[in-house]
Short mmCIF file of C-alpha atoms in Angstrom, two decimals:
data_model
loop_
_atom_site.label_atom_id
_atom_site.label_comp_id
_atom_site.label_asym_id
_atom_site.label_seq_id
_atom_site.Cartn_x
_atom_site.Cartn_y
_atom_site.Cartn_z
CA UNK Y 20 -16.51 16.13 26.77
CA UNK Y 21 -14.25 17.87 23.77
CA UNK Y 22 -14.87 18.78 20.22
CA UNK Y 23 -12.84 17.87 17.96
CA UNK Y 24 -11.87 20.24 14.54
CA UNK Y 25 -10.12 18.59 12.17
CA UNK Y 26 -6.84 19.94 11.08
CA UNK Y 27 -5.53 19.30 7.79
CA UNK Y 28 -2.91 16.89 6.99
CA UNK Y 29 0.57 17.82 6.89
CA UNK Y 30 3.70 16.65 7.02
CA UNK Y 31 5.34 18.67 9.47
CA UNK Y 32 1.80 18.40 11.69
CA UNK Y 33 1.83 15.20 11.55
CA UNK Y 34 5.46 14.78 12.23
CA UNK Y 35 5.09 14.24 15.72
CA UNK Y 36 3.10 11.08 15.04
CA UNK Y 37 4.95 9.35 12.33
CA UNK Y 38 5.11 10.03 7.86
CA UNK Y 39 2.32 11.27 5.67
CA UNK Y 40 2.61 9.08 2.66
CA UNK Y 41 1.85 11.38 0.09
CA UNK Y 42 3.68 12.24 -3.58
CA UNK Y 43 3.45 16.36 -2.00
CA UNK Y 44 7.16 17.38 -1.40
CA UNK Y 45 8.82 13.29 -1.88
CA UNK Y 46 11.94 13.11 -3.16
CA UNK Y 47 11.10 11.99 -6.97
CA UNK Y 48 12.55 10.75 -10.24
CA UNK Y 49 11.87 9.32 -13.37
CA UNK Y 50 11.60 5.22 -13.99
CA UNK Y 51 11.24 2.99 -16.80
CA UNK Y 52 12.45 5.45 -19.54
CA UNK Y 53 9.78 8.21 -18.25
CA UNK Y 54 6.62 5.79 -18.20
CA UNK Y 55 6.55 6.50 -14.00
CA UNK Y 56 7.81 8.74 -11.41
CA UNK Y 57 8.89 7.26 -8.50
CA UNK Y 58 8.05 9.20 -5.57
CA UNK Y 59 10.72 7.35 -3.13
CA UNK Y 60 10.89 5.85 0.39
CA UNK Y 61 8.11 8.53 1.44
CA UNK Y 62 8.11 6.02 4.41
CA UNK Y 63 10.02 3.32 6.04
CA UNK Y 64 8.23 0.12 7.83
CA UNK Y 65 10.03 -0.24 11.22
CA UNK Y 66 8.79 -4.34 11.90
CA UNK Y 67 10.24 -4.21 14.96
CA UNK Y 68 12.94 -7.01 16.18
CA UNK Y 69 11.98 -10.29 15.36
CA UNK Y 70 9.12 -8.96 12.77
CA UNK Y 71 8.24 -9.13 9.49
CA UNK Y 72 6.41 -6.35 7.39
CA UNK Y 73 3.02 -7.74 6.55
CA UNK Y 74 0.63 -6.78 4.13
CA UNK Y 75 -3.05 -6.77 4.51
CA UNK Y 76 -6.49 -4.85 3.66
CA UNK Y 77 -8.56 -3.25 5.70
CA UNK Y 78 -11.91 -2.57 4.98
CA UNK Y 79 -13.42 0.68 7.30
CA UNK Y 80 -17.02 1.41 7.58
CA UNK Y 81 -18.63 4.63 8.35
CA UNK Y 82 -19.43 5.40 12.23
CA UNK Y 83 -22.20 6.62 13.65
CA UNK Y 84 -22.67 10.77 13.87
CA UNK Y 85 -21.26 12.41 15.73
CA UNK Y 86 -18.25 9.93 15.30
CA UNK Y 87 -16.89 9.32 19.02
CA UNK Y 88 -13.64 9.37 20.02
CA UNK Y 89 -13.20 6.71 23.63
CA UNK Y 90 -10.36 5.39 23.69
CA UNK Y 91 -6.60 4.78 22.12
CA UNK Y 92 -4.54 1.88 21.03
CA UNK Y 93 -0.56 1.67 20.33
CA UNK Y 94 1.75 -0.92 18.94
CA UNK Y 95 4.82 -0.83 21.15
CA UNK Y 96 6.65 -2.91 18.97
CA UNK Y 97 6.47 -1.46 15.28
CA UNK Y 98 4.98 0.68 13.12
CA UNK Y 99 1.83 0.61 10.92
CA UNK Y 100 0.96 2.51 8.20
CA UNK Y 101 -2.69 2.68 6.63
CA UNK Y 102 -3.05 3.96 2.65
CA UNK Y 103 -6.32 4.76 0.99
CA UNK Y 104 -7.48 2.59 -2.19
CA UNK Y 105 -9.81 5.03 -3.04
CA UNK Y 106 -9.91 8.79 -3.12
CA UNK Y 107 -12.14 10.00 -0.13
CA UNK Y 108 -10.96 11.71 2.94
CA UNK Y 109 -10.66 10.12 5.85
CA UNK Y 110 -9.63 11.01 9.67
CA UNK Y 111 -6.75 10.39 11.45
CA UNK Y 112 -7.18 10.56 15.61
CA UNK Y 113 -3.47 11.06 17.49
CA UNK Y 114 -2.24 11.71 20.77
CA UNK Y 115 1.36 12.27 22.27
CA UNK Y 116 -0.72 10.45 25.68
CA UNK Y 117 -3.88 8.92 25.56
CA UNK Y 118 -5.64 12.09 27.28
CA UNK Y 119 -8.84 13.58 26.04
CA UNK Y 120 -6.99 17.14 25.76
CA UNK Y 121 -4.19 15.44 24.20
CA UNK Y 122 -6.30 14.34 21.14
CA UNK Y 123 -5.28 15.64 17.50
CA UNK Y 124 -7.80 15.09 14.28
CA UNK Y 125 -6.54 15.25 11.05
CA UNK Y 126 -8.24 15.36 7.86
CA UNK Y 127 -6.37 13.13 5.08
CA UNK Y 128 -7.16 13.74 1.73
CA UNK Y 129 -7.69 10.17 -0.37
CA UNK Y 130 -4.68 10.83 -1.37
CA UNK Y 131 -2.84 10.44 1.71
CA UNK Y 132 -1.69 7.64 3.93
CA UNK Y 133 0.42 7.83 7.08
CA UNK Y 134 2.30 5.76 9.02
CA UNK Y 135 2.27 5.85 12.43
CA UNK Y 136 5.51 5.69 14.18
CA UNK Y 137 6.03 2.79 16.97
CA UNK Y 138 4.34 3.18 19.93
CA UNK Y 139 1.90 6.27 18.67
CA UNK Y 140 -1.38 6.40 20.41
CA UNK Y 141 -4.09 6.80 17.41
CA UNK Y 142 -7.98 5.69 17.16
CA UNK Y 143 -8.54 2.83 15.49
CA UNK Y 144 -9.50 3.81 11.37
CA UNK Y 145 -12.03 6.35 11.11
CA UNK Y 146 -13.48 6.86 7.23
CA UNK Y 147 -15.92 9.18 6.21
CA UNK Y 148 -17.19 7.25 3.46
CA UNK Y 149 -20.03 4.53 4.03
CA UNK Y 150 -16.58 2.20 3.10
CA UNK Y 151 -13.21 2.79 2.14
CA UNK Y 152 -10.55 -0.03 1.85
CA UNK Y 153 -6.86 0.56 2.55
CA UNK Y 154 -3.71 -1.04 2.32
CA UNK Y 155 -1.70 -1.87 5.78
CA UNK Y 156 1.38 -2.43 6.66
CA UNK Y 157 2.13 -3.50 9.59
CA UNK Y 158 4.12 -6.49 11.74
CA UNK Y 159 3.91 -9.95 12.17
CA UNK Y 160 5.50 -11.32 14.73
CA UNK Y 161 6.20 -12.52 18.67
CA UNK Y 162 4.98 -10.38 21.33
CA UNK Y 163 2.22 -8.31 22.26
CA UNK Y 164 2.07 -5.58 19.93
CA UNK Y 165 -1.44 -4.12 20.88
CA UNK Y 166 -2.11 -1.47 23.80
CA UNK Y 167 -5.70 -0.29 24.26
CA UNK Y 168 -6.83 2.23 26.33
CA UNK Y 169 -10.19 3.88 27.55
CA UNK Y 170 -10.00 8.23 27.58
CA UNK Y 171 -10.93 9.80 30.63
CA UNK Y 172 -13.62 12.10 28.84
CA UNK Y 173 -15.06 11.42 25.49
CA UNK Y 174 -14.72 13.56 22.53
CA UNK Y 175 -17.03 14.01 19.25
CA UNK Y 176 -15.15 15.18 16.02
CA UNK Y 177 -16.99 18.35 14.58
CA UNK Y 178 -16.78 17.83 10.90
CA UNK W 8 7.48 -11.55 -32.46
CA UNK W 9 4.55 -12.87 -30.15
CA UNK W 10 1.29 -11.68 -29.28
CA UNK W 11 0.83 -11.44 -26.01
CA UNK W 12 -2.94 -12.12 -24.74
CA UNK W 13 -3.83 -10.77 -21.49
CA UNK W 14 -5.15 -13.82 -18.80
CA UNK W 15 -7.30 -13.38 -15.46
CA UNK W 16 -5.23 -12.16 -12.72
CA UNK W 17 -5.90 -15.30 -10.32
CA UNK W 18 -4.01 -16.36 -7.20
CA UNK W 19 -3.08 -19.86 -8.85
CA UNK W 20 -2.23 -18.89 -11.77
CA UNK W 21 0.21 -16.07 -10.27
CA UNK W 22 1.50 -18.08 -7.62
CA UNK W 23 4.63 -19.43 -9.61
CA UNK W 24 5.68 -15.90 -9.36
CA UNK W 25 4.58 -14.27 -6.27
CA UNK W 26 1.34 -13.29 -4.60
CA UNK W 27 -2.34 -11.33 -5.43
CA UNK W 28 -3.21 -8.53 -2.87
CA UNK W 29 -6.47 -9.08 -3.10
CA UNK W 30 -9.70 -9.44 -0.30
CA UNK W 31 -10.95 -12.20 -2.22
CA UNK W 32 -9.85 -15.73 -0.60
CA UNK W 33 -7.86 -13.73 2.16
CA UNK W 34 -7.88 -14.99 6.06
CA UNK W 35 -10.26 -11.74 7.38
CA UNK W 36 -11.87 -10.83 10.89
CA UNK W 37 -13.85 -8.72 12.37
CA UNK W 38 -11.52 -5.66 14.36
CA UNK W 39 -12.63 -2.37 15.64
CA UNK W 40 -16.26 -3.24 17.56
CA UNK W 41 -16.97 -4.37 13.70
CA UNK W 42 -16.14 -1.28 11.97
CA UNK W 43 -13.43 -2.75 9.73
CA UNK W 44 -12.59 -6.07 8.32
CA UNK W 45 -8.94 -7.01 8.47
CA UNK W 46 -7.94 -9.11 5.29
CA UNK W 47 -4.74 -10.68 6.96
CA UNK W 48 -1.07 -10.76 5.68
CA UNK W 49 -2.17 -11.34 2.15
CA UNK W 50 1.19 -10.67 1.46
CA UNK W 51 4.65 -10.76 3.94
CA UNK W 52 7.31 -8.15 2.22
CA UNK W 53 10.53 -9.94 2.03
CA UNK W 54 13.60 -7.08 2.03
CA UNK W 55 16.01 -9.41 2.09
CA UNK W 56 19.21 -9.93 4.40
CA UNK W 57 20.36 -6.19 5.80
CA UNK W 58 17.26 -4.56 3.76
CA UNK W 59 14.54 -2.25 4.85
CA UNK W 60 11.06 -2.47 3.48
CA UNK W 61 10.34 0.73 2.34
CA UNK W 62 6.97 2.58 1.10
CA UNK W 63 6.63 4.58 -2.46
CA UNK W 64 3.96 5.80 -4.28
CA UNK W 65 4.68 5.07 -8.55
CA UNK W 66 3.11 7.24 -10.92
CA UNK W 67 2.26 5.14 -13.97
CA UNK W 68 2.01 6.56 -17.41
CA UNK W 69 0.13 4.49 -20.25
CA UNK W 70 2.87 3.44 -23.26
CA UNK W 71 1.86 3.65 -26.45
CA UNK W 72 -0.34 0.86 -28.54
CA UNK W 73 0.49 -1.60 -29.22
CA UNK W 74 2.04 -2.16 -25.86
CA UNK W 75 5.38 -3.63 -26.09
CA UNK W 76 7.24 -5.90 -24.25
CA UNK W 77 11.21 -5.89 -25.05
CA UNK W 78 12.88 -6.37 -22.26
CA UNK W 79 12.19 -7.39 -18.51
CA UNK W 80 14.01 -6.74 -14.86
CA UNK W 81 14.28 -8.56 -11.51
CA UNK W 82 15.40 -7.84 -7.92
CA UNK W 83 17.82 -10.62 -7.24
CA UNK W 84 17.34 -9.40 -3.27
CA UNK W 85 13.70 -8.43 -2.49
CA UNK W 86 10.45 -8.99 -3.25
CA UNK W 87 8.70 -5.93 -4.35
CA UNK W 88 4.60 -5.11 -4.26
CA UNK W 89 2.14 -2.52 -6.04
CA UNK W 90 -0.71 -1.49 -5.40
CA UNK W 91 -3.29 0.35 -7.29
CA UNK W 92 -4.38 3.83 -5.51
CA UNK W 93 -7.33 4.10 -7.61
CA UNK W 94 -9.88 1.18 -9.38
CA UNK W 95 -8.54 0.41 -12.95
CA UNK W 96 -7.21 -2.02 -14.96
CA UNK W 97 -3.84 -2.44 -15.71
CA UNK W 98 -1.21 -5.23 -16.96
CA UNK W 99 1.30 -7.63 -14.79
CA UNK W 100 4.26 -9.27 -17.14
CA UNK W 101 6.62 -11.91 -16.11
CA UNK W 102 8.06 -14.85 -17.01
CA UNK W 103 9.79 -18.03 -15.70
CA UNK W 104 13.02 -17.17 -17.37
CA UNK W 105 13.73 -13.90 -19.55
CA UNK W 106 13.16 -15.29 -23.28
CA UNK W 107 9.98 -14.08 -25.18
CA UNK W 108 7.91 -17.39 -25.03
CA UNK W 109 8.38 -17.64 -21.49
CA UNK W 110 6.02 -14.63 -21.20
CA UNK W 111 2.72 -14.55 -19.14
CA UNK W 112 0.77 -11.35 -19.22
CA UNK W 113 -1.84 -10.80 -16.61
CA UNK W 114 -4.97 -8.29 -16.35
CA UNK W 115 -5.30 -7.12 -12.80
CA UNK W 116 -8.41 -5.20 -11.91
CA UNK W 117 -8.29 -2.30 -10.02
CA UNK W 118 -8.48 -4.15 -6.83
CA UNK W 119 -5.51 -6.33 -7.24
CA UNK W 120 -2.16 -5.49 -6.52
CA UNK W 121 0.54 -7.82 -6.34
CA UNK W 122 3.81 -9.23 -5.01
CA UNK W 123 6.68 -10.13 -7.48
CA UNK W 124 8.77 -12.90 -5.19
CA UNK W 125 12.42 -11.82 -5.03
CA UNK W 126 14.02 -12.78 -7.96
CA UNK W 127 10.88 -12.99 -10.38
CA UNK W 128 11.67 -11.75 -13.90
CA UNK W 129 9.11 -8.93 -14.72
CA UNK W 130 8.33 -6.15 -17.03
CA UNK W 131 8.08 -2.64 -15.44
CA UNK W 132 4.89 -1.08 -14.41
CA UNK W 133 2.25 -1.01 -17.32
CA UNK W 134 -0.94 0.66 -16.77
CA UNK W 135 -4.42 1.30 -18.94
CA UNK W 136 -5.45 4.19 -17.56
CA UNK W 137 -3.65 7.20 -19.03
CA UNK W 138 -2.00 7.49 -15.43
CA UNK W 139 -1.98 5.72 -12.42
CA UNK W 140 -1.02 5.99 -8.98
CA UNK W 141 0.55 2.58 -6.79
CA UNK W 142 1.58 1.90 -3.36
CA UNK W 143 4.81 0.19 -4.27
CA UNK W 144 6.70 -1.90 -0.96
CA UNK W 145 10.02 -2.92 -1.66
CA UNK W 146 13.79 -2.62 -0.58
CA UNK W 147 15.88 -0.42 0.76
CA UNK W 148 19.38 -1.53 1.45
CA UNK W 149 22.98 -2.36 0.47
CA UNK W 150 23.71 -3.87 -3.16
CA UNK W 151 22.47 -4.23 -6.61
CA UNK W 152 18.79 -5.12 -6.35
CA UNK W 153 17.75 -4.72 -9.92
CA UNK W 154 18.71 -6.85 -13.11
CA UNK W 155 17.77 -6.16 -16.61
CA UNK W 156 17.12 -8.07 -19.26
CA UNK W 157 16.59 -7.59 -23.54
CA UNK W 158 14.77 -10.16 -24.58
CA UNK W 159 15.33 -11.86 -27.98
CA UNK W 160 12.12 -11.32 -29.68
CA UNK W 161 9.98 -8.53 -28.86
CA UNK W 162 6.07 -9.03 -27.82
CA UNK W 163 2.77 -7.09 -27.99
CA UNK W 164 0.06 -7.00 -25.78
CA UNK W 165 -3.31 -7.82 -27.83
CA UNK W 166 -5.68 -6.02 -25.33
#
């Protein structure tokens, strides 16, 4: 059995894992004669071979307390990256292997998506509010692009 | 000079032109022991030959009333998608061919986003709110992806 503290977000934290999507420290310039910034290519969708990037929603509910952390999942065959539609934080659960004492917890801010890199271990999506909706994008395609597995001990994030 | 008159954002109506990211009408299941709903692939990003779909955030400033509509762009290469980051109202433009009474104008709600289809004559990014943040998804990649057009009368949006 672990606790587990959630760090905050960063980019260079996180970097391990995959991209933050955030405007904080994107390359930036001005669009449509200075009616929007762009804040550009603060990540790239890796589909994988044979993929195509797909968009979709996903709607997260609210675990029960103390939110438990059992298991992992990867996809070995492309990335996926998960933005907020509305402005609460939310958790994001990593792990360089899926051990208990290799777990990471980050706090996002609702104004922060990340995408995790191919083949990243991460819980599935873990929001704080009773339901947050967020954007996905992630592959369609052949092959099995979904690894699950069970920890060895649990571990209960410590908000 | 035309008055432009905002319509419902619907999936028909917008499907001459590309595709509504919306939960409404989506394919969705039940994922994560039931602790998310997965609206699927309600829209498949199309980078085009030797592109990369890439992931920005767009910072949308509101133009001045009346809002108006003088010109419009496409990306002869890619589709492109936005998203709305947080819940209001703003305005989708495009049109069939770039003249002024080829125009449709479009109010999206806050939980719409959508997909221009590569090629789709649009205007750029108007919002309501006096800013707005977007998850935009669109190409990264060799060539000239982006056309502009003046069109020969101008229009105003009659909110």
């Amino acid at each position: 059995m672990r606790d587990l503290v959630p760090e905050p977000l960063t980019f260079d934290a996180f970097a391990p894992f995959g991209t933050v999507i955030e405007t904080a420290g994107a390359t930036s310039f001005q669009i449509n004669e200075g009616f929007a910034t762009r804040y550009h290519a603060v990540a790239a969708a890796d589909p994988g071979e044979g993929g195509t990037a797909i968009l979709s929603i996903f709607r997260g509910r609210r675990r029960p307390d103390p939110i438990r952390i059992a298991m992992l999942e990867r996809h070995p065959l492309a990335s996926q990256a998960f933005m907020p539609l509305s402005a609460n934080d939310w958790l994001v659960v990593v792990a360089a292997e899926p051990r208990t004492d290799a777990l990471r917890c980050f706090r996002a801010s609702g104004h922060q998506g990340v995408q995790y890199a191919k083949g990243v271990w991460h819980h599935p999506l873990l929001v704080l509010a009773a339901e947050q909706d967020f954007l996905v994008v992630d592959r369609d395609g052949p092959g099995a692009n979904l690894e699950e597995r069970s920890l060895d001990a649990e571990a209960f994030v410590r908000l």
